[in-house]
């Protein structure tokens, strides 16, 4: 049995701008087919981190919350080539069967795009392939402080 | 001209018959099934547009007293929305088009909302401002004709309806939370707590509703670490609602004043919010601006608004423009260019 190699790092963020910049810096590790999942409470800054990723890939529009539409698609660029970026949010899903309704299985195996998934808990069983897990922890007292834990799984 | 319209961009399935600018019928799944089967809340799994669509179309024709043979054209929402949901509606419409040899008008869902004021009030004259405010969209449009409108402002992050839903969740209310906030707020003091009015002074017409949920989350953690006492829920709901409504109203009225229009239309699901309606009317009247808030069946997601704008397009363009069945659905929403 092969053991997955894990690379774990922690970043302390003291502001929305820090979280945004952490996302921008992290983005260079993403490539065609990358799958990243994001966990953290409401308002932790998951979308803020992803906005930073968007800047790295030169997305020309504002990255807005996908909670309602569930999937927002953006056209990014990587080394002069275009790369689709799927911003997915499973917040509104209440049953696993709903994943089929949104075509989730087809999406996560797509090798031609980058997939960024917020509120992935309901799809846990399908996400063991995720290359990156980004957990944003809030601080009980310090309103602006976040601990961002990035785990990279090398299969 | 009689148009059969289909809307299935997100949670609701709807079918309507529109003729001469009037909705002869407008059947919406949640309202319909609610009354028929007693309280079915729409959710993704049971959404099943596919199951509902044929039945809703039959109902919409029945209610209009027509059959498919009376229909002259079809209209369907082709963007933006959930891709699977959009495909159900558009493929169903394409099937009907082939069977009955009818032209088909693909409609942008947001256009439906933008012109819903004209569906409500046939006397409404251009130009005017429409605030489209729903679970997925928050935008101010300057509307100059049925083919000319400009987005003056958009949300930078969360839609207003999403903020209502997520705050409701923090306050322990069920989904969708908007109506629960509205109801609780009626018994609360909107000035009890001061939550941030994001981008109130941004000097543009864009919105940001992401920060308010974070602010309220920390406020609750700090002040009510052992749980929120029932008696403060109305004040929290009223204060949160006021923070959202204040920004929506201020920017919309400012947009109307700046463009010198005499009317504001508020559309989309959140326009059902009672405080938004009353505050908008009050602040707009100071500037001698009239507010049109379509009735609930035309402000929530519905097919009548899709059929209405489709009829205008058919009147203004060559009917042959609508014989193409190869159009594709597009899930992407309108977003502001990043600065």
Tab-separated table of C-alpha atoms in Angstrom:
chain	number	residue	atom	x	y	z
A	1	UNK	CA	0.000	0.000	0.000
A	2	UNK	CA	1.321	3.350	-0.968
A	3	UNK	CA	1.238	6.077	1.612
A	4	UNK	CA	0.188	9.511	0.481
A	5	UNK	CA	2.667	12.237	1.118
A	6	UNK	CA	1.297	15.222	2.948
A	7	UNK	CA	2.668	18.700	2.947
A	8	UNK	CA	1.088	20.936	5.556
A	9	UNK	CA	1.648	24.619	6.121
A	10	UNK	CA	0.060	27.265	8.312
A	11	UNK	CA	-0.429	30.920	7.576
A	12	UNK	CA	-1.669	33.502	10.057
A	13	UNK	CA	-3.893	36.124	8.480
A	14	UNK	CA	-4.651	39.360	10.297
A	15	UNK	CA	-6.930	40.947	7.730
A	16	UNK	CA	-9.069	40.315	4.649
A	17	UNK	CA	-6.127	41.572	2.586
A	18	UNK	CA	-3.845	38.957	4.178
A	19	UNK	CA	-6.321	36.200	3.334
A	20	UNK	CA	-6.631	37.515	-0.231
A	21	UNK	CA	-2.839	37.581	-0.614
A	22	UNK	CA	-2.514	34.075	0.819
A	23	UNK	CA	-4.893	32.912	-1.915
A	24	UNK	CA	-2.939	34.744	-4.579
A	25	UNK	CA	0.299	33.176	-3.376
A	26	UNK	CA	-1.223	29.709	-3.083
A	27	UNK	CA	-2.615	29.913	-6.629
A	28	UNK	CA	0.726	29.265	-8.302
A	29	UNK	CA	0.475	25.667	-7.060
A	30	UNK	CA	-2.700	25.100	-9.085
A	31	UNK	CA	-2.754	23.670	-12.584
A	32	UNK	CA	-5.170	22.100	-15.109
A	33	UNK	CA	-7.170	19.429	-13.269
A	34	UNK	CA	-6.403	20.730	-9.768
A	35	UNK	CA	-9.044	20.159	-7.128
A	36	UNK	CA	-9.016	22.205	-3.920
A	37	UNK	CA	-11.558	22.081	-1.097
A	38	UNK	CA	-12.194	24.852	1.401
A	39	UNK	CA	-13.554	24.523	4.919
A	40	UNK	CA	-14.280	27.135	7.572
A	41	UNK	CA	-17.262	28.788	9.227
A	42	UNK	CA	-19.570	31.352	7.622
A	43	UNK	CA	-17.570	34.528	7.162
A	44	UNK	CA	-14.173	32.877	7.728
A	45	UNK	CA	-12.886	34.196	4.412
A	46	UNK	CA	-13.106	31.261	1.996
A	47	UNK	CA	-14.385	33.400	-0.856
A	48	UNK	CA	-11.804	36.088	0.014
A	49	UNK	CA	-9.005	33.517	-0.388
A	50	UNK	CA	-10.523	32.434	-3.721
A	51	UNK	CA	-10.695	36.061	-4.887
A	52	UNK	CA	-6.894	36.067	-4.449
A	53	UNK	CA	-6.651	32.942	-6.591
A	54	UNK	CA	-8.738	34.753	-9.185
A	55	UNK	CA	-6.276	37.613	-9.344
A	56	UNK	CA	-3.367	35.216	-9.931
A	57	UNK	CA	-5.217	33.752	-12.920
A	58	UNK	CA	-6.064	37.212	-14.273
A	59	UNK	CA	-9.812	36.783	-13.979
A	60	UNK	CA	-11.220	40.055	-15.194
A	61	UNK	CA	-14.450	40.022	-13.199
A	62	UNK	CA	-15.306	40.156	-9.519
A	63	UNK	CA	-15.485	36.690	-7.999
A	64	UNK	CA	-18.853	36.646	-6.270
A	65	UNK	CA	-20.343	34.115	-3.898
A	66	UNK	CA	-21.595	30.957	-5.636
A	67	UNK	CA	-23.825	29.952	-2.715
A	68	UNK	CA	-27.023	30.534	-4.674
A	69	UNK	CA	-25.965	29.464	-8.170
A	70	UNK	CA	-23.841	26.612	-6.700
A	71	UNK	CA	-21.389	26.763	-9.615
A	72	UNK	CA	-19.811	29.910	-11.059
A	73	UNK	CA	-17.466	29.551	-13.984
A	74	UNK	CA	-14.652	31.983	-14.777
A	75	UNK	CA	-12.147	32.164	-17.577
A	76	UNK	CA	-8.629	32.521	-16.214
A	77	UNK	CA	-5.283	32.499	-17.956
A	78	UNK	CA	-2.160	30.480	-17.229
A	79	UNK	CA	1.072	31.104	-19.157
A	80	UNK	CA	-0.899	32.754	-21.940
A	81	UNK	CA	-3.408	29.892	-22.281
A	82	UNK	CA	-6.944	30.162	-21.032
A	83	UNK	CA	-8.012	27.993	-18.133
A	84	UNK	CA	-11.572	27.560	-16.872
A	85	UNK	CA	-11.941	28.006	-13.119
A	86	UNK	CA	-14.996	26.476	-11.474
A	87	UNK	CA	-16.002	28.038	-8.155
A	88	UNK	CA	-18.374	25.586	-6.518
A	89	UNK	CA	-20.307	25.968	-3.267
A	90	UNK	CA	-22.265	23.057	-1.797
A	91	UNK	CA	-23.668	25.168	1.081
A	92	UNK	CA	-27.273	24.862	-0.069
A	93	UNK	CA	-27.218	21.121	-0.678
A	94	UNK	CA	-28.920	19.051	1.990
A	95	UNK	CA	-28.823	15.541	0.518
A	96	UNK	CA	-26.101	13.552	-1.213
A	97	UNK	CA	-28.522	12.717	-4.022
A	98	UNK	CA	-28.500	16.412	-4.945
A	99	UNK	CA	-24.883	16.090	-6.049
A	100	UNK	CA	-26.101	14.079	-9.035
A	101	UNK	CA	-28.595	16.857	-9.838
A	102	UNK	CA	-25.749	19.327	-10.307
A	103	UNK	CA	-23.552	16.852	-12.219
A	104	UNK	CA	-20.944	16.830	-9.473
A	105	UNK	CA	-19.167	13.615	-10.452
A	106	UNK	CA	-18.528	14.783	-14.004
A	107	UNK	CA	-17.223	18.081	-12.683
A	108	UNK	CA	-14.633	16.878	-10.227
A	109	UNK	CA	-12.892	14.584	-12.702
A	110	UNK	CA	-12.612	17.273	-15.360
A	111	UNK	CA	-8.910	17.538	-16.232
A	112	UNK	CA	-9.230	20.758	-18.217
A	113	UNK	CA	-10.234	23.089	-15.404
A	114	UNK	CA	-9.369	24.116	-11.855
A	115	UNK	CA	-12.054	23.217	-9.335
A	116	UNK	CA	-12.400	25.180	-6.086
A	117	UNK	CA	-15.059	23.756	-3.760
A	118	UNK	CA	-16.500	25.500	-0.693
A	119	UNK	CA	-18.624	23.635	1.896
A	120	UNK	CA	-17.437	20.239	0.562
A	121	UNK	CA	-18.588	18.208	3.591
A	122	UNK	CA	-21.657	16.704	1.906
A	123	UNK	CA	-19.478	15.354	-0.919
A	124	UNK	CA	-16.733	14.018	1.343
A	125	UNK	CA	-16.808	10.490	-0.078
A	126	UNK	CA	-16.040	11.783	-3.567
A	127	UNK	CA	-13.266	14.126	-2.541
A	128	UNK	CA	-10.504	11.811	-1.382
A	129	UNK	CA	-8.792	12.770	-4.629
A	130	UNK	CA	-8.588	16.413	-3.592
A	131	UNK	CA	-5.044	17.626	-3.966
A	132	UNK	CA	-5.422	20.595	-1.678
A	133	UNK	CA	-7.386	21.134	1.493
A	134	UNK	CA	-7.589	24.680	2.756
A	135	UNK	CA	-9.001	25.137	6.218
A	136	UNK	CA	-9.617	28.631	7.511
A	137	UNK	CA	-9.983	28.779	11.292
A	138	UNK	CA	-11.385	31.783	13.073
A	139	UNK	CA	-10.061	33.033	16.401
A	140	UNK	CA	-12.522	33.120	19.320
A	141	UNK	CA	-11.478	36.596	20.450
A	142	UNK	CA	-9.466	38.265	17.701
A	143	UNK	CA	-12.100	39.287	15.146
A	144	UNK	CA	-9.688	39.757	12.227
A	145	UNK	CA	-7.321	36.868	12.886
A	146	UNK	CA	-7.465	33.651	10.878
A	147	UNK	CA	-5.303	30.562	10.809
A	148	UNK	CA	-5.107	29.182	7.266
A	149	UNK	CA	-3.994	25.560	7.069
A	150	UNK	CA	-3.067	24.332	3.612
A	151	UNK	CA	-2.672	20.569	3.197
A	152	UNK	CA	-1.311	19.206	-0.051
A	153	UNK	CA	-1.811	15.515	-0.727
A	154	UNK	CA	0.632	14.014	-3.166
A	155	UNK	CA	-0.730	10.739	-4.464
B	1	UNK	CA	-49.825	36.799	-30.188
B	2	UNK	CA	-49.879	34.073	-27.557
B	3	UNK	CA	-46.608	33.005	-25.991
B	4	UNK	CA	-45.957	29.987	-23.824
B	5	UNK	CA	-43.025	30.721	-21.513
B	6	UNK	CA	-40.892	28.391	-19.404
B	7	UNK	CA	-38.569	29.360	-16.537
B	8	UNK	CA	-36.354	26.815	-14.776
B	9	UNK	CA	-33.110	28.638	-14.030
B	10	UNK	CA	-32.781	27.765	-10.376
B	11	UNK	CA	-35.081	26.326	-7.710
B	12	UNK	CA	-38.455	27.201	-9.203
B	13	UNK	CA	-40.115	25.651	-12.215
B	14	UNK	CA	-42.691	27.917	-13.841
B	15	UNK	CA	-44.864	28.061	-16.959
B	16	UNK	CA	-46.960	30.979	-18.162
B	17	UNK	CA	-49.034	32.170	-21.091
B	18	UNK	CA	-48.530	35.811	-22.063
B	19	UNK	CA	-50.500	37.803	-24.638
B	20	UNK	CA	-50.559	41.510	-25.390
B	21	UNK	CA	-48.341	42.303	-22.400
B	22	UNK	CA	-50.604	40.485	-19.975
B	23	UNK	CA	-50.078	37.215	-18.160
B	24	UNK	CA	-53.063	34.969	-18.904
B	25	UNK	CA	-51.571	32.471	-16.477
B	26	UNK	CA	-48.404	32.191	-14.372
B	27	UNK	CA	-47.936	28.875	-12.571
B	28	UNK	CA	-44.974	28.627	-10.175
B	29	UNK	CA	-43.991	25.267	-8.699
B	30	UNK	CA	-43.495	26.239	-5.037
B	31	UNK	CA	-46.676	28.313	-4.832
B	32	UNK	CA	-48.657	25.780	-6.775
B	33	UNK	CA	-47.526	22.674	-4.937
B	34	UNK	CA	-47.641	24.565	-1.670
B	35	UNK	CA	-51.337	25.148	-1.968
B	36	UNK	CA	-52.014	21.775	-3.491
B	37	UNK	CA	-50.008	19.484	-1.255
B	38	UNK	CA	-49.682	21.661	1.855
B	39	UNK	CA	-46.296	23.186	2.404
B	40	UNK	CA	-43.620	21.724	0.200
B	41	UNK	CA	-40.483	23.827	0.433
B	42	UNK	CA	-38.494	23.855	-2.799
B	43	UNK	CA	-35.102	22.252	-2.446
B	44	UNK	CA	-32.602	20.976	-4.922
B	45	UNK	CA	-33.418	17.273	-4.773
B	46	UNK	CA	-37.159	17.639	-4.956
B	47	UNK	CA	-36.769	20.476	-7.413
B	48	UNK	CA	-37.009	17.942	-10.208
B	49	UNK	CA	-37.908	20.416	-12.906
B	50	UNK	CA	-38.245	17.481	-15.211
B	51	UNK	CA	-41.085	15.998	-13.198
B	52	UNK	CA	-42.905	19.282	-12.765
B	53	UNK	CA	-42.486	20.943	-16.135
B	54	UNK	CA	-44.991	19.019	-18.238
B	55	UNK	CA	-47.650	19.302	-15.540
B	56	UNK	CA	-47.040	23.044	-15.050
B	57	UNK	CA	-47.299	23.700	-18.792
B	58	UNK	CA	-50.645	21.853	-18.906
B	59	UNK	CA	-51.838	23.903	-15.930
B	60	UNK	CA	-50.738	27.189	-17.494
B	61	UNK	CA	-52.564	26.395	-20.753
B	62	UNK	CA	-55.668	25.248	-18.851
B	63	UNK	CA	-55.789	28.370	-16.743
B	64	UNK	CA	-55.433	30.544	-19.851
B	65	UNK	CA	-58.225	28.505	-21.497
B	66	UNK	CA	-55.960	27.543	-24.400
B	67	UNK	CA	-54.328	24.503	-25.978
B	68	UNK	CA	-50.898	24.150	-27.610
B	69	UNK	CA	-52.576	24.771	-30.981
B	70	UNK	CA	-53.381	28.358	-29.907
B	71	UNK	CA	-49.734	29.162	-29.090
B	72	UNK	CA	-47.753	31.311	-31.579
B	73	UNK	CA	-44.304	31.273	-30.000
B	74	UNK	CA	-42.265	29.844	-27.147
B	75	UNK	CA	-39.982	31.606	-24.668
B	76	UNK	CA	-37.464	30.012	-22.351
B	77	UNK	CA	-34.853	31.162	-19.845
B	78	UNK	CA	-31.449	30.312	-21.352
B	79	UNK	CA	-29.183	32.148	-18.875
B	80	UNK	CA	-27.931	32.587	-16.159
B	81	UNK	CA	-28.604	29.822	-13.635
B	82	UNK	CA	-27.838	26.262	-12.707
B	83	UNK	CA	-26.748	24.500	-15.862
B	84	UNK	CA	-28.780	21.331	-15.266
B	85	UNK	CA	-31.906	23.327	-14.478
B	86	UNK	CA	-31.508	25.567	-17.524
B	87	UNK	CA	-31.050	22.536	-19.782
B	88	UNK	CA	-34.323	20.970	-18.636
B	89	UNK	CA	-36.304	24.084	-19.598
B	90	UNK	CA	-34.527	24.798	-22.854
B	91	UNK	CA	-34.623	21.201	-24.097
B	92	UNK	CA	-38.298	20.930	-23.237
B	93	UNK	CA	-38.956	24.135	-25.168
B	94	UNK	CA	-36.921	22.873	-28.134
B	95	UNK	CA	-38.980	19.675	-28.153
B	96	UNK	CA	-42.224	21.671	-28.192
B	97	UNK	CA	-40.815	23.884	-30.936
B	98	UNK	CA	-40.105	20.870	-33.157
B	99	UNK	CA	-43.452	19.247	-32.490
B	100	UNK	CA	-45.596	22.346	-32.983
B	101	UNK	CA	-43.307	24.183	-35.424
B	102	UNK	CA	-43.036	27.287	-33.235
B	103	UNK	CA	-40.352	29.981	-32.989
B	104	UNK	CA	-38.498	30.044	-29.680
B	105	UNK	CA	-37.070	33.090	-27.889
B	106	UNK	CA	-34.148	32.410	-25.510
B	107	UNK	CA	-34.385	34.932	-22.661
B	108	UNK	CA	-31.893	36.189	-20.099
B	109	UNK	CA	-33.466	35.651	-16.677
B	110	UNK	CA	-32.216	39.040	-15.459
B	111	UNK	CA	-34.003	40.772	-18.369
B	112	UNK	CA	-37.164	39.130	-17.134
B	113	UNK	CA	-36.710	40.748	-13.714
B	114	UNK	CA	-35.639	44.104	-15.191
B	115	UNK	CA	-38.890	44.542	-17.129
B	116	UNK	CA	-41.214	43.000	-14.543
B	117	UNK	CA	-42.368	46.532	-13.663
B	118	UNK	CA	-43.889	46.855	-17.145
B	119	UNK	CA	-45.675	43.541	-16.663
B	120	UNK	CA	-47.112	44.847	-13.392
B	121	UNK	CA	-47.944	48.342	-14.672
B	122	UNK	CA	-48.605	48.765	-18.402
B	123	UNK	CA	-48.462	52.570	-17.988
B	124	UNK	CA	-44.831	52.533	-16.777
B	125	UNK	CA	-42.713	54.723	-19.068
B	126	UNK	CA	-38.994	54.573	-19.838
B	127	UNK	CA	-36.477	55.526	-18.585
B	128	UNK	CA	-36.464	54.120	-15.079
B	129	UNK	CA	-34.186	52.391	-12.557
B	130	UNK	CA	-34.666	48.706	-11.686
B	131	UNK	CA	-33.136	47.196	-8.575
B	132	UNK	CA	-32.892	43.430	-9.148
B	133	UNK	CA	-32.423	41.876	-5.746
B	134	UNK	CA	-32.652	38.145	-5.098
B	135	UNK	CA	-30.811	35.152	-3.655
B	136	UNK	CA	-28.369	35.131	-6.536
B	137	UNK	CA	-28.346	38.705	-7.852
B	138	UNK	CA	-28.059	42.274	-6.640
B	139	UNK	CA	-27.874	44.904	-9.362
B	140	UNK	CA	-29.050	48.396	-10.284
B	141	UNK	CA	-30.001	48.946	-13.932
B	142	UNK	CA	-30.802	52.094	-15.873
B	143	UNK	CA	-33.555	50.951	-18.246
B	144	UNK	CA	-34.118	53.078	-21.359
B	145	UNK	CA	-36.136	50.810	-23.648
B	146	UNK	CA	-36.944	47.136	-24.090
B	147	UNK	CA	-33.611	46.687	-25.844
B	148	UNK	CA	-31.452	49.200	-23.948
B	149	UNK	CA	-30.405	48.859	-20.358
B	150	UNK	CA	-27.151	49.377	-18.465
B	151	UNK	CA	-25.866	47.868	-15.228
B	152	UNK	CA	-24.920	50.808	-12.997
B	153	UNK	CA	-23.923	48.674	-10.038
B	154	UNK	CA	-23.495	45.028	-9.035
B	155	UNK	CA	-22.542	43.107	-5.921
B	156	UNK	CA	-18.837	42.577	-5.335
B	157	UNK	CA	-19.412	39.377	-3.349
B	158	UNK	CA	-22.670	38.077	-1.838
B	159	UNK	CA	-26.153	38.851	-3.125
B	160	UNK	CA	-28.516	40.588	-0.686
B	161	UNK	CA	-30.801	37.555	-0.570
B	162	UNK	CA	-27.861	35.362	0.299
B	163	UNK	CA	-26.968	37.715	3.166
B	164	UNK	CA	-30.544	37.425	4.473
B	165	UNK	CA	-30.400	33.622	4.264
B	166	UNK	CA	-27.012	33.309	5.943
B	167	UNK	CA	-27.866	35.768	8.731
B	168	UNK	CA	-31.099	33.850	9.275
B	169	UNK	CA	-29.041	30.705	9.694
B	170	UNK	CA	-26.849	32.433	12.308
B	171	UNK	CA	-30.059	33.402	14.124
B	172	UNK	CA	-31.294	29.806	14.014
B	173	UNK	CA	-34.019	30.313	11.415
B	174	UNK	CA	-34.836	27.781	8.648
B	175	UNK	CA	-33.918	28.140	4.947
B	176	UNK	CA	-34.823	30.205	3.009
B	177	UNK	CA	-34.361	32.731	5.791
B	178	UNK	CA	-35.393	36.039	4.181
B	179	UNK	CA	-39.105	35.781	5.037
B	180	UNK	CA	-38.262	34.740	8.632
B	181	UNK	CA	-36.025	37.785	9.131
B	182	UNK	CA	-38.796	40.001	7.735
B	183	UNK	CA	-41.394	38.488	10.060
B	184	UNK	CA	-39.230	38.702	13.199
B	185	UNK	CA	-38.036	42.206	12.339
B	186	UNK	CA	-41.614	43.495	12.523
B	187	UNK	CA	-41.435	43.085	16.318
B	188	UNK	CA	-37.909	44.419	16.691
B	189	UNK	CA	-36.062	47.713	16.880
B	190	UNK	CA	-33.951	48.341	13.759
B	191	UNK	CA	-31.736	50.702	15.775
B	192	UNK	CA	-31.087	48.237	18.621
B	193	UNK	CA	-27.734	47.210	17.156
B	194	UNK	CA	-25.546	48.996	14.672
B	195	UNK	CA	-24.306	46.603	11.968
B	196	UNK	CA	-22.066	47.796	9.111
B	197	UNK	CA	-23.561	49.499	6.030
B	198	UNK	CA	-20.966	48.110	3.612
B	199	UNK	CA	-19.920	50.361	0.724
B	200	UNK	CA	-22.471	52.998	1.755
B	201	UNK	CA	-19.871	55.675	0.988
B	202	UNK	CA	-18.140	53.954	-1.931
B	203	UNK	CA	-19.288	56.700	-4.342
B	204	UNK	CA	-20.410	54.105	-6.859
B	205	UNK	CA	-23.470	51.883	-7.149
B	206	UNK	CA	-21.823	48.583	-6.255
B	207	UNK	CA	-22.708	46.522	-3.203
B	208	UNK	CA	-20.947	44.219	-0.745
B	209	UNK	CA	-22.966	41.999	1.575
B	210	UNK	CA	-20.267	39.561	2.649
B	211	UNK	CA	-19.025	41.559	5.654
B	212	UNK	CA	-22.346	41.852	7.444
B	213	UNK	CA	-22.704	38.123	8.067
B	214	UNK	CA	-19.182	38.074	9.550
B	215	UNK	CA	-19.975	41.101	11.727
B	216	UNK	CA	-23.137	39.486	13.053
B	217	UNK	CA	-21.397	36.168	13.653
B	218	UNK	CA	-18.800	37.853	15.872
B	219	UNK	CA	-21.414	40.002	17.562
B	220	UNK	CA	-23.322	36.870	18.545
B	221	UNK	CA	-20.160	35.032	19.673
B	222	UNK	CA	-19.137	37.980	21.846
B	223	UNK	CA	-22.486	38.937	23.338
B	224	UNK	CA	-24.383	35.654	23.431
B	225	UNK	CA	-21.728	32.931	23.882
B	226	UNK	CA	-24.274	30.584	25.464
B	227	UNK	CA	-26.849	30.980	22.699
B	228	UNK	CA	-29.092	33.803	21.535
B	229	UNK	CA	-31.971	34.496	23.962
B	230	UNK	CA	-35.333	34.361	22.170
B	231	UNK	CA	-36.253	37.880	23.279
B	232	UNK	CA	-33.386	39.550	21.360
B	233	UNK	CA	-34.074	37.755	18.057
B	234	UNK	CA	-36.532	40.414	16.818
B	235	UNK	CA	-34.032	43.234	17.529
B	236	UNK	CA	-31.195	41.323	15.849
B	237	UNK	CA	-33.394	40.551	12.822
B	238	UNK	CA	-34.607	44.152	12.556
B	239	UNK	CA	-31.095	45.596	12.920
B	240	UNK	CA	-29.572	43.189	10.375
B	241	UNK	CA	-32.422	43.858	7.937
B	242	UNK	CA	-31.994	47.608	8.360
B	243	UNK	CA	-28.267	47.372	7.543
B	244	UNK	CA	-29.032	45.608	4.244
B	245	UNK	CA	-32.115	47.643	3.333
B	246	UNK	CA	-30.446	51.008	4.095
B	247	UNK	CA	-27.707	50.388	1.530
B	248	UNK	CA	-30.080	49.003	-1.117
B	249	UNK	CA	-32.419	51.984	-0.730
B	250	UNK	CA	-29.727	54.682	-0.542
B	251	UNK	CA	-27.903	53.492	-3.668
B	252	UNK	CA	-31.045	52.877	-5.700
B	253	UNK	CA	-32.553	56.289	-4.898
B	254	UNK	CA	-29.193	57.936	-5.600
B	255	UNK	CA	-28.997	56.149	-8.972
B	256	UNK	CA	-32.503	57.368	-9.817
B	257	UNK	CA	-31.720	60.951	-8.758
B	258	UNK	CA	-28.443	60.974	-10.676
B	259	UNK	CA	-30.087	59.749	-13.895
B	260	UNK	CA	-33.139	62.002	-13.455
B	261	UNK	CA	-35.709	59.256	-13.770
B	262	UNK	CA	-39.158	59.367	-12.216
B	263	UNK	CA	-39.614	55.682	-11.446
B	264	UNK	CA	-37.878	52.928	-9.519
B	265	UNK	CA	-38.836	49.274	-10.000
B	266	UNK	CA	-37.828	46.754	-7.351
B	267	UNK	CA	-37.734	43.186	-8.642
B	268	UNK	CA	-36.458	39.748	-7.625
B	269	UNK	CA	-37.371	37.621	-4.625
B	270	UNK	CA	-35.975	40.021	-1.996
B	271	UNK	CA	-38.255	42.774	-3.303
B	272	UNK	CA	-40.987	40.953	-1.358
B	273	UNK	CA	-39.292	42.205	1.845
B	274	UNK	CA	-41.757	44.562	3.547
B	275	UNK	CA	-39.114	46.904	4.949
B	276	UNK	CA	-37.391	47.242	1.562
B	277	UNK	CA	-40.741	48.150	-0.012
B	278	UNK	CA	-41.722	50.716	2.611
B	279	UNK	CA	-38.250	52.276	3.001
B	280	UNK	CA	-37.776	52.521	-0.758
B	281	UNK	CA	-41.162	54.212	-1.176
B	282	UNK	CA	-40.450	56.624	1.686
B	283	UNK	CA	-36.956	57.674	0.571
B	284	UNK	CA	-37.897	57.854	-3.117
B	285	UNK	CA	-40.907	60.069	-2.416
B	286	UNK	CA	-38.578	62.727	-0.969
B	287	UNK	CA	-37.045	62.948	-4.449
B	288	UNK	CA	-40.515	62.814	-6.081
B	289	UNK	CA	-39.717	59.365	-7.452
B	290	UNK	CA	-42.432	56.754	-7.794
B	291	UNK	CA	-41.728	53.140	-6.737
B	292	UNK	CA	-43.240	50.127	-8.496
B	293	UNK	CA	-42.999	46.851	-6.614
B	294	UNK	CA	-44.539	44.043	-8.670
B	295	UNK	CA	-46.813	41.608	-6.863
B	296	UNK	CA	-45.080	38.537	-5.433
B	297	UNK	CA	-45.857	36.203	-8.369
B	298	UNK	CA	-44.045	38.619	-10.731
B	299	UNK	CA	-41.100	39.450	-8.462
B	300	UNK	CA	-40.091	35.910	-7.540
B	301	UNK	CA	-38.681	33.658	-10.281
B	302	UNK	CA	-41.574	33.201	-12.712
B	303	UNK	CA	-42.293	32.453	-16.365
B	304	UNK	CA	-44.656	35.386	-16.979
B	305	UNK	CA	-41.761	37.868	-16.908
B	306	UNK	CA	-39.890	35.645	-19.410
B	307	UNK	CA	-42.884	35.542	-21.763
B	308	UNK	CA	-43.431	39.293	-21.380
B	309	UNK	CA	-39.963	40.317	-22.607
B	310	UNK	CA	-40.023	37.578	-25.270
B	311	UNK	CA	-43.183	39.130	-26.729
B	312	UNK	CA	-41.444	42.541	-26.903
B	313	UNK	CA	-38.487	40.950	-28.711
B	314	UNK	CA	-40.822	39.279	-31.203
B	315	UNK	CA	-42.548	42.621	-31.857
B	316	UNK	CA	-39.242	44.444	-32.402
B	317	UNK	CA	-37.386	41.802	-34.422
B	318	UNK	CA	-37.997	39.486	-37.359
B	319	UNK	CA	-39.717	36.303	-36.233
B	320	UNK	CA	-37.250	34.354	-38.411
B	321	UNK	CA	-34.533	35.364	-35.916
B	322	UNK	CA	-36.096	32.896	-33.511
B	323	UNK	CA	-36.063	29.731	-35.625
B	324	UNK	CA	-32.623	28.649	-34.360
B	325	UNK	CA	-32.832	25.629	-32.079
B	326	UNK	CA	-29.083	25.335	-31.616
B	327	UNK	CA	-28.820	28.033	-28.939
B	328	UNK	CA	-27.035	26.875	-25.805
B	329	UNK	CA	-27.675	27.611	-22.177
B	330	UNK	CA	-25.148	29.727	-20.267
B	331	UNK	CA	-24.900	29.442	-16.472
B	332	UNK	CA	-22.747	32.556	-15.983
B	333	UNK	CA	-24.175	35.623	-14.302
B	334	UNK	CA	-23.360	39.241	-15.009
B	335	UNK	CA	-20.413	40.348	-12.872
B	336	UNK	CA	-18.592	43.601	-12.355
B	337	UNK	CA	-15.172	44.016	-13.919
B	338	UNK	CA	-12.531	43.750	-11.228
B	339	UNK	CA	-10.717	46.964	-10.459
